[in-house]
């Protein structure tokens, strides 16, 4: 595909590349980095802060991750990807003592062209006595075509929810500015909370 769309393809980059990503809002803060050891495999580490809508429950999860590109379909002007992302690590919270071991397997899929983007993610955050399964869907479109070395603006909408922490579907419209090796997103969700996301491949 053209380089303009290359920064969509996550959650890992090309062989021998390193990807850093972050997702920040009052109830959800996530940052991680991984390194692609092959065109299909990456290993990394990250951390997630989770807070309930009523602000009473908090969770902090530090994990080691493995990412696998399970399947890719290349079209003349499009690409579809199917991913496995697994994590294991230490979970702490404000309503239980000590820490718990959490497993976090997940799958995601995306379809992209230089003008349209659709993706879905399901990830199971499980520890003894805790279930915070997470699901999200997002879609968006670019405003116009650009050359490979130019920044392209997009409009993105995402809906997501985490079991046990939220009773609402969080919906966030965002502006995305994408280049061949990075993107940034800014928006305000339906709970009037700001959100900032970024991705950088190097």
PDB file of C-alpha atoms in Angstrom:
ATOM      1  CA  UNK A   1       0.000   0.000   0.000  1.00  0.00           C
ATOM      2  CA  UNK A   2       0.953   3.636  -0.268  1.00  0.00           C
ATOM      3  CA  UNK A   3       2.979   5.004   2.619  1.00  0.00           C
ATOM      4  CA  UNK A   4       0.168   7.347   3.657  1.00  0.00           C
ATOM      5  CA  UNK A   5      -1.784   4.411   5.056  1.00  0.00           C
ATOM      6  CA  UNK A   6       1.199   2.593   6.539  1.00  0.00           C
ATOM      7  CA  UNK A   7       0.899   4.306   9.920  1.00  0.00           C
ATOM      8  CA  UNK A   8      -2.595   2.835  10.365  1.00  0.00           C
ATOM      9  CA  UNK A   9      -1.325  -0.711  10.431  1.00  0.00           C
ATOM     10  CA  UNK A  10      -0.936  -1.696  14.049  1.00  0.00           C
ATOM     11  CA  UNK A  11      -0.228  -2.965  16.556  1.00  0.00           C
ATOM     12  CA  UNK A  12       3.302  -3.557  15.222  1.00  0.00           C
ATOM     13  CA  UNK A  13       5.563  -2.167  12.535  1.00  0.00           C
ATOM     14  CA  UNK A  14       7.825  -3.763   9.951  1.00  0.00           C
ATOM     15  CA  UNK A  15      10.734  -6.125  10.686  1.00  0.00           C
ATOM     16  CA  UNK A  16      13.434  -4.612  12.929  1.00  0.00           C
ATOM     17  CA  UNK A  17      11.277  -1.556  13.665  1.00  0.00           C
ATOM     18  CA  UNK A  18      10.182  -0.293  17.070  1.00  0.00           C
ATOM     19  CA  UNK A  19       6.670   1.019  17.651  1.00  0.00           C
ATOM     20  CA  UNK A  20       5.597   3.276  20.519  1.00  0.00           C
ATOM     21  CA  UNK A  21       1.935   4.045  21.209  1.00  0.00           C
ATOM     22  CA  UNK A  22      -0.056   5.948  23.823  1.00  0.00           C
ATOM     23  CA  UNK A  23      -3.742   6.480  24.598  1.00  0.00           C
ATOM     24  CA  UNK A  24      -4.583   9.042  27.284  1.00  0.00           C
ATOM     25  CA  UNK A  25      -7.872  10.099  28.868  1.00  0.00           C
ATOM     26  CA  UNK A  26      -9.068  10.519  32.486  1.00  0.00           C
ATOM     27  CA  UNK A  27     -10.402   6.929  32.767  1.00  0.00           C
ATOM     28  CA  UNK A  28      -7.908   5.154  30.524  1.00  0.00           C
ATOM     29  CA  UNK A  29      -4.178   5.728  30.133  1.00  0.00           C
ATOM     30  CA  UNK A  30      -2.082   3.289  28.167  1.00  0.00           C
ATOM     31  CA  UNK A  31       1.469   3.378  26.837  1.00  0.00           C
ATOM     32  CA  UNK A  32       3.599   0.623  25.379  1.00  0.00           C
ATOM     33  CA  UNK A  33       6.485  -0.111  23.079  1.00  0.00           C
ATOM     34  CA  UNK A  34       7.359  -3.206  21.063  1.00  0.00           C
ATOM     35  CA  UNK A  35      10.035  -4.358  18.668  1.00  0.00           C
ATOM     36  CA  UNK A  36       9.292  -6.414  15.542  1.00  0.00           C
ATOM     37  CA  UNK A  37      11.712  -9.339  15.372  1.00  0.00           C
ATOM     38  CA  UNK A  38      10.157 -10.593  12.113  1.00  0.00           C
ATOM     39  CA  UNK A  39       7.536  -9.356   9.644  1.00  0.00           C
ATOM     40  CA  UNK A  40       4.880 -11.098  11.793  1.00  0.00           C
ATOM     41  CA  UNK A  41       6.157 -11.124  15.398  1.00  0.00           C
ATOM     42  CA  UNK A  42       6.858  -8.434  17.983  1.00  0.00           C
ATOM     43  CA  UNK A  43       7.705  -8.405  21.686  1.00  0.00           C
ATOM     44  CA  UNK A  44       7.205  -5.490  24.021  1.00  0.00           C
ATOM     45  CA  UNK A  45       6.156  -4.027  27.351  1.00  0.00           C
ATOM     46  CA  UNK A  46       3.539  -1.585  28.497  1.00  0.00           C
ATOM     47  CA  UNK A  47       1.311  -0.252  31.203  1.00  0.00           C
ATOM     48  CA  UNK A  48      -2.402   0.529  31.566  1.00  0.00           C
ATOM     49  CA  UNK A  49      -4.217   2.698  34.108  1.00  0.00           C
ATOM     50  CA  UNK A  50      -7.974   2.068  34.301  1.00  0.00           C
ATOM     51  CA  UNK A  51     -10.597   3.965  36.319  1.00  0.00           C
ATOM     52  CA  UNK A  52     -14.321   3.361  36.687  1.00  0.00           C
ATOM     53  CA  UNK A  53     -16.857   5.939  35.500  1.00  0.00           C
ATOM     54  CA  UNK A  54     -17.742   6.795  39.105  1.00  0.00           C
ATOM     55  CA  UNK A  55     -14.020   7.224  39.942  1.00  0.00           C
ATOM     56  CA  UNK A  56     -14.216   4.700  42.796  1.00  0.00           C
ATOM     57  CA  UNK A  57     -12.212   1.836  41.284  1.00  0.00           C
ATOM     58  CA  UNK A  58      -8.727   2.071  39.834  1.00  0.00           C
ATOM     59  CA  UNK A  59      -6.453  -0.539  38.268  1.00  0.00           C
ATOM     60  CA  UNK A  60      -2.818  -0.475  37.192  1.00  0.00           C
ATOM     61  CA  UNK A  61      -1.542  -3.217  34.901  1.00  0.00           C
ATOM     62  CA  UNK A  62       2.106  -3.659  33.883  1.00  0.00           C
ATOM     63  CA  UNK A  63       2.545  -6.244  31.133  1.00  0.00           C
ATOM     64  CA  UNK A  64       4.910  -7.988  28.772  1.00  0.00           C
ATOM     65  CA  UNK A  65       3.360  -8.429  25.341  1.00  0.00           C
ATOM     66  CA  UNK A  66       3.570 -10.613  22.264  1.00  0.00           C
ATOM     67  CA  UNK A  67       2.005  -9.513  18.962  1.00  0.00           C
ATOM     68  CA  UNK A  68       1.421 -11.769  15.961  1.00  0.00           C
ATOM     69  CA  UNK A  69       0.200 -10.841  12.489  1.00  0.00           C
ATOM     70  CA  UNK A  70      -2.002 -13.852  11.805  1.00  0.00           C
ATOM     71  CA  UNK A  71      -3.156 -12.973   8.296  1.00  0.00           C
ATOM     72  CA  UNK A  72      -2.888 -10.146   5.782  1.00  0.00           C
ATOM     73  CA  UNK A  73      -4.894  -9.561   2.613  1.00  0.00           C
ATOM     74  CA  UNK A  74      -3.430  -7.084   0.134  1.00  0.00           C
ATOM     75  CA  UNK A  75      -5.685  -5.554  -2.486  1.00  0.00           C
ATOM     76  CA  UNK A  76      -4.752  -3.212  -5.303  1.00  0.00           C
ATOM     77  CA  UNK A  77      -5.605  -0.171  -3.165  1.00  0.00           C
ATOM     78  CA  UNK A  78      -6.403  -1.708   0.209  1.00  0.00           C
ATOM     79  CA  UNK A  79      -5.131  -3.909   3.008  1.00  0.00           C
ATOM     80  CA  UNK A  80      -6.793  -6.042   5.693  1.00  0.00           C
ATOM     81  CA  UNK A  81      -4.979  -7.372   8.771  1.00  0.00           C
ATOM     82  CA  UNK A  82      -5.846  -9.874  11.498  1.00  0.00           C
ATOM     83  CA  UNK A  83      -3.826  -9.739  14.728  1.00  0.00           C
ATOM     84  CA  UNK A  84      -3.277 -11.597  17.980  1.00  0.00           C
ATOM     85  CA  UNK A  85      -2.043  -9.577  20.961  1.00  0.00           C
ATOM     86  CA  UNK A  86      -1.278 -11.303  24.247  1.00  0.00           C
ATOM     87  CA  UNK A  87      -0.077  -9.902  27.540  1.00  0.00           C
ATOM     88  CA  UNK A  88       0.800 -11.123  31.015  1.00  0.00           C
ATOM     89  CA  UNK A  89       1.785  -9.083  34.034  1.00  0.00           C
ATOM     90  CA  UNK A  90       1.081  -7.601  37.433  1.00  0.00           C
ATOM     91  CA  UNK A  91      -2.238  -5.988  38.374  1.00  0.00           C
ATOM     92  CA  UNK A  92      -2.832  -3.744  41.383  1.00  0.00           C
ATOM     93  CA  UNK A  93      -6.051  -2.033  42.453  1.00  0.00           C
ATOM     94  CA  UNK A  94      -7.494   0.161  45.168  1.00  0.00           C
ATOM     95  CA  UNK A  95     -10.051  -2.432  46.348  1.00  0.00           C
ATOM     96  CA  UNK A  96      -7.794  -5.453  46.957  1.00  0.00           C
ATOM     97  CA  UNK A  97      -4.515  -6.074  48.738  1.00  0.00           C
ATOM     98  CA  UNK A  98      -1.185  -7.053  47.191  1.00  0.00           C
ATOM     99  CA  UNK A  99      -1.141  -7.771  43.448  1.00  0.00           C
ATOM    100  CA  UNK A 100      -2.635 -10.291  41.060  1.00  0.00           C
ATOM    101  CA  UNK A 101      -1.311 -11.939  37.923  1.00  0.00           C
ATOM    102  CA  UNK A 102      -3.368 -10.800  34.930  1.00  0.00           C
ATOM    103  CA  UNK A 103      -3.602 -12.435  31.511  1.00  0.00           C
ATOM    104  CA  UNK A 104      -4.695 -10.293  28.575  1.00  0.00           C
ATOM    105  CA  UNK A 105      -5.167 -12.175  25.281  1.00  0.00           C
ATOM    106  CA  UNK A 106      -6.867 -10.362  22.432  1.00  0.00           C
ATOM    107  CA  UNK A 107      -7.615 -10.194  18.732  1.00  0.00           C
ATOM    108  CA  UNK A 108      -8.077  -7.297  16.350  1.00  0.00           C
ATOM    109  CA  UNK A 109      -8.797  -6.721  12.694  1.00  0.00           C
ATOM    110  CA  UNK A 110      -8.496  -3.692  10.444  1.00  0.00           C
ATOM    111  CA  UNK A 111      -9.262  -2.706   6.872  1.00  0.00           C
ATOM    112  CA  UNK A 112      -7.720   0.362   5.298  1.00  0.00           C
ATOM    113  CA  UNK A 113      -7.281   2.308   2.113  1.00  0.00           C
ATOM    114  CA  UNK A 114      -5.752   5.753   1.690  1.00  0.00           C
ATOM    115  CA  UNK A 115      -9.243   7.209   2.303  1.00  0.00           C
ATOM    116  CA  UNK A 116     -11.162   4.785   4.583  1.00  0.00           C
ATOM    117  CA  UNK A 117     -10.302   2.972   7.817  1.00  0.00           C
ATOM    118  CA  UNK A 118     -12.266   0.421   9.891  1.00  0.00           C
ATOM    119  CA  UNK A 119     -11.066  -1.654  12.842  1.00  0.00           C
ATOM    120  CA  UNK A 120     -12.287  -3.726  15.781  1.00  0.00           C
ATOM    121  CA  UNK A 121     -10.556  -5.003  18.910  1.00  0.00           C
ATOM    122  CA  UNK A 122     -11.486  -7.469  21.643  1.00  0.00           C
ATOM    123  CA  UNK A 123      -9.141  -8.010  24.584  1.00  0.00           C
ATOM    124  CA  UNK A 124      -9.771 -10.063  27.723  1.00  0.00           C
ATOM    125  CA  UNK A 125      -8.268  -8.587  30.891  1.00  0.00           C
ATOM    126  CA  UNK A 126      -8.541 -11.461  33.392  1.00  0.00           C
ATOM    127  CA  UNK A 127      -7.153 -11.982  36.905  1.00  0.00           C
ATOM    128  CA  UNK A 128      -8.503 -14.022  39.859  1.00  0.00           C
ATOM    129  CA  UNK A 129     -11.893 -12.537  40.679  1.00  0.00           C
ATOM    130  CA  UNK A 130     -11.548  -9.789  38.049  1.00  0.00           C
ATOM    131  CA  UNK A 131     -12.988  -9.507  34.539  1.00  0.00           C
ATOM    132  CA  UNK A 132     -12.381  -6.287  32.628  1.00  0.00           C
ATOM    133  CA  UNK A 133     -12.928  -7.480  29.059  1.00  0.00           C
ATOM    134  CA  UNK A 134     -12.469  -4.629  26.597  1.00  0.00           C
ATOM    135  CA  UNK A 135     -14.054  -4.082  23.176  1.00  0.00           C
ATOM    136  CA  UNK A 136     -13.744  -1.233  20.692  1.00  0.00           C
ATOM    137  CA  UNK A 137     -14.703  -0.406  17.130  1.00  0.00           C
ATOM    138  CA  UNK A 138     -13.556   2.566  15.100  1.00  0.00           C
ATOM    139  CA  UNK A 139     -14.000   3.953  11.633  1.00  0.00           C
ATOM    140  CA  UNK A 140     -12.930   7.036   9.770  1.00  0.00           C
ATOM    141  CA  UNK A 141     -12.116   8.748   6.509  1.00  0.00           C
ATOM    142  CA  UNK A 142      -9.489  11.109   5.151  1.00  0.00           C
ATOM    143  CA  UNK A 143     -10.470  14.528   3.914  1.00  0.00           C
ATOM    144  CA  UNK A 144      -8.324  14.379   0.778  1.00  0.00           C
ATOM    145  CA  UNK A 145      -5.419  12.543  -0.844  1.00  0.00           C
ATOM    146  CA  UNK A 146      -1.840  13.637  -0.148  1.00  0.00           C
ATOM    147  CA  UNK A 147       1.631  12.670  -1.324  1.00  0.00           C
ATOM    148  CA  UNK A 148       3.756  10.159   0.586  1.00  0.00           C
ATOM    149  CA  UNK A 149       5.765  12.783   2.503  1.00  0.00           C
ATOM    150  CA  UNK A 150       2.799  14.991   3.448  1.00  0.00           C
ATOM    151  CA  UNK A 151       0.615  14.988   6.569  1.00  0.00           C
ATOM    152  CA  UNK A 152      -2.932  13.750   5.964  1.00  0.00           C
ATOM    153  CA  UNK A 153      -5.900  14.778   8.185  1.00  0.00           C
ATOM    154  CA  UNK A 154      -8.587  12.222   9.062  1.00  0.00           C
ATOM    155  CA  UNK A 155     -11.869  12.156  10.966  1.00  0.00           C
ATOM    156  CA  UNK A 156     -12.133   9.115  13.274  1.00  0.00           C
ATOM    157  CA  UNK A 157     -14.948   7.904  15.551  1.00  0.00           C
ATOM    158  CA  UNK A 158     -14.389   5.216  18.169  1.00  0.00           C
ATOM    159  CA  UNK A 159     -16.812   3.404  20.492  1.00  0.00           C
ATOM    160  CA  UNK A 160     -15.375   1.355  23.361  1.00  0.00           C
ATOM    161  CA  UNK A 161     -16.350  -0.210  26.680  1.00  0.00           C
ATOM    162  CA  UNK A 162     -14.634  -2.077  29.519  1.00  0.00           C
ATOM    163  CA  UNK A 163     -16.560  -4.595  31.580  1.00  0.00           C
ATOM    164  CA  UNK A 164     -16.757  -3.963  35.317  1.00  0.00           C
ATOM    165  CA  UNK A 165     -15.516  -0.376  35.094  1.00  0.00           C
ATOM    166  CA  UNK A 166     -17.945   1.354  32.771  1.00  0.00           C
ATOM    167  CA  UNK A 167     -21.714   1.222  32.406  1.00  0.00           C
ATOM    168  CA  UNK A 168     -21.612   3.418  29.310  1.00  0.00           C
ATOM    169  CA  UNK A 169     -20.355   3.117  25.774  1.00  0.00           C
ATOM    170  CA  UNK A 170     -17.616   5.707  25.412  1.00  0.00           C
ATOM    171  CA  UNK A 171     -17.887   7.390  22.016  1.00  0.00           C
ATOM    172  CA  UNK A 172     -15.111   9.706  20.880  1.00  0.00           C
ATOM    173  CA  UNK A 173     -14.910  11.672  17.633  1.00  0.00           C
ATOM    174  CA  UNK A 174     -11.295  12.572  16.885  1.00  0.00           C
ATOM    175  CA  UNK A 175      -9.130  14.380  14.393  1.00  0.00           C
ATOM    176  CA  UNK A 176      -6.155  12.307  13.278  1.00  0.00           C
ATOM    177  CA  UNK A 177      -3.051  13.697  11.613  1.00  0.00           C
ATOM    178  CA  UNK A 178      -1.077  10.940   9.952  1.00  0.00           C
ATOM    179  CA  UNK A 179       2.339  10.777   8.341  1.00  0.00           C
ATOM    180  CA  UNK A 180       4.360   7.861   6.977  1.00  0.00           C
ATOM    181  CA  UNK A 181       5.796   6.960  10.405  1.00  0.00           C
ATOM    182  CA  UNK A 182       3.448   8.495  12.981  1.00  0.00           C
ATOM    183  CA  UNK A 183      -0.010   9.729  13.826  1.00  0.00           C
ATOM    184  CA  UNK A 184      -1.587  11.859  16.546  1.00  0.00           C
ATOM    185  CA  UNK A 185      -5.283  11.972  17.496  1.00  0.00           C
ATOM    186  CA  UNK A 186      -7.193  14.477  19.606  1.00  0.00           C
ATOM    187  CA  UNK A 187     -10.876  14.449  20.575  1.00  0.00           C
ATOM    188  CA  UNK A 188     -13.551  14.800  23.270  1.00  0.00           C
ATOM    189  CA  UNK A 189     -15.772  11.868  24.230  1.00  0.00           C
ATOM    190  CA  UNK A 190     -19.483  11.761  25.060  1.00  0.00           C
ATOM    191  CA  UNK A 191     -18.622  12.217  28.765  1.00  0.00           C
ATOM    192  CA  UNK A 192     -16.935  15.529  27.901  1.00  0.00           C
ATOM    193  CA  UNK A 193     -13.473  14.153  28.603  1.00  0.00           C
ATOM    194  CA  UNK A 194     -10.466  14.988  26.459  1.00  0.00           C
ATOM    195  CA  UNK A 195      -8.457  12.286  24.721  1.00  0.00           C
ATOM    196  CA  UNK A 196      -5.022  12.207  23.111  1.00  0.00           C
ATOM    197  CA  UNK A 197      -3.458   9.284  21.219  1.00  0.00           C
ATOM    198  CA  UNK A 198      -0.180   8.874  19.374  1.00  0.00           C
ATOM    199  CA  UNK A 199       1.820   6.276  17.467  1.00  0.00           C
ATOM    200  CA  UNK A 200       5.413   6.462  16.235  1.00  0.00           C
ATOM    201  CA  UNK A 201       7.451   3.863  14.327  1.00  0.00           C
ATOM    202  CA  UNK A 202      11.235   4.086  14.196  1.00  0.00           C
TER     203      UNK A 202
END
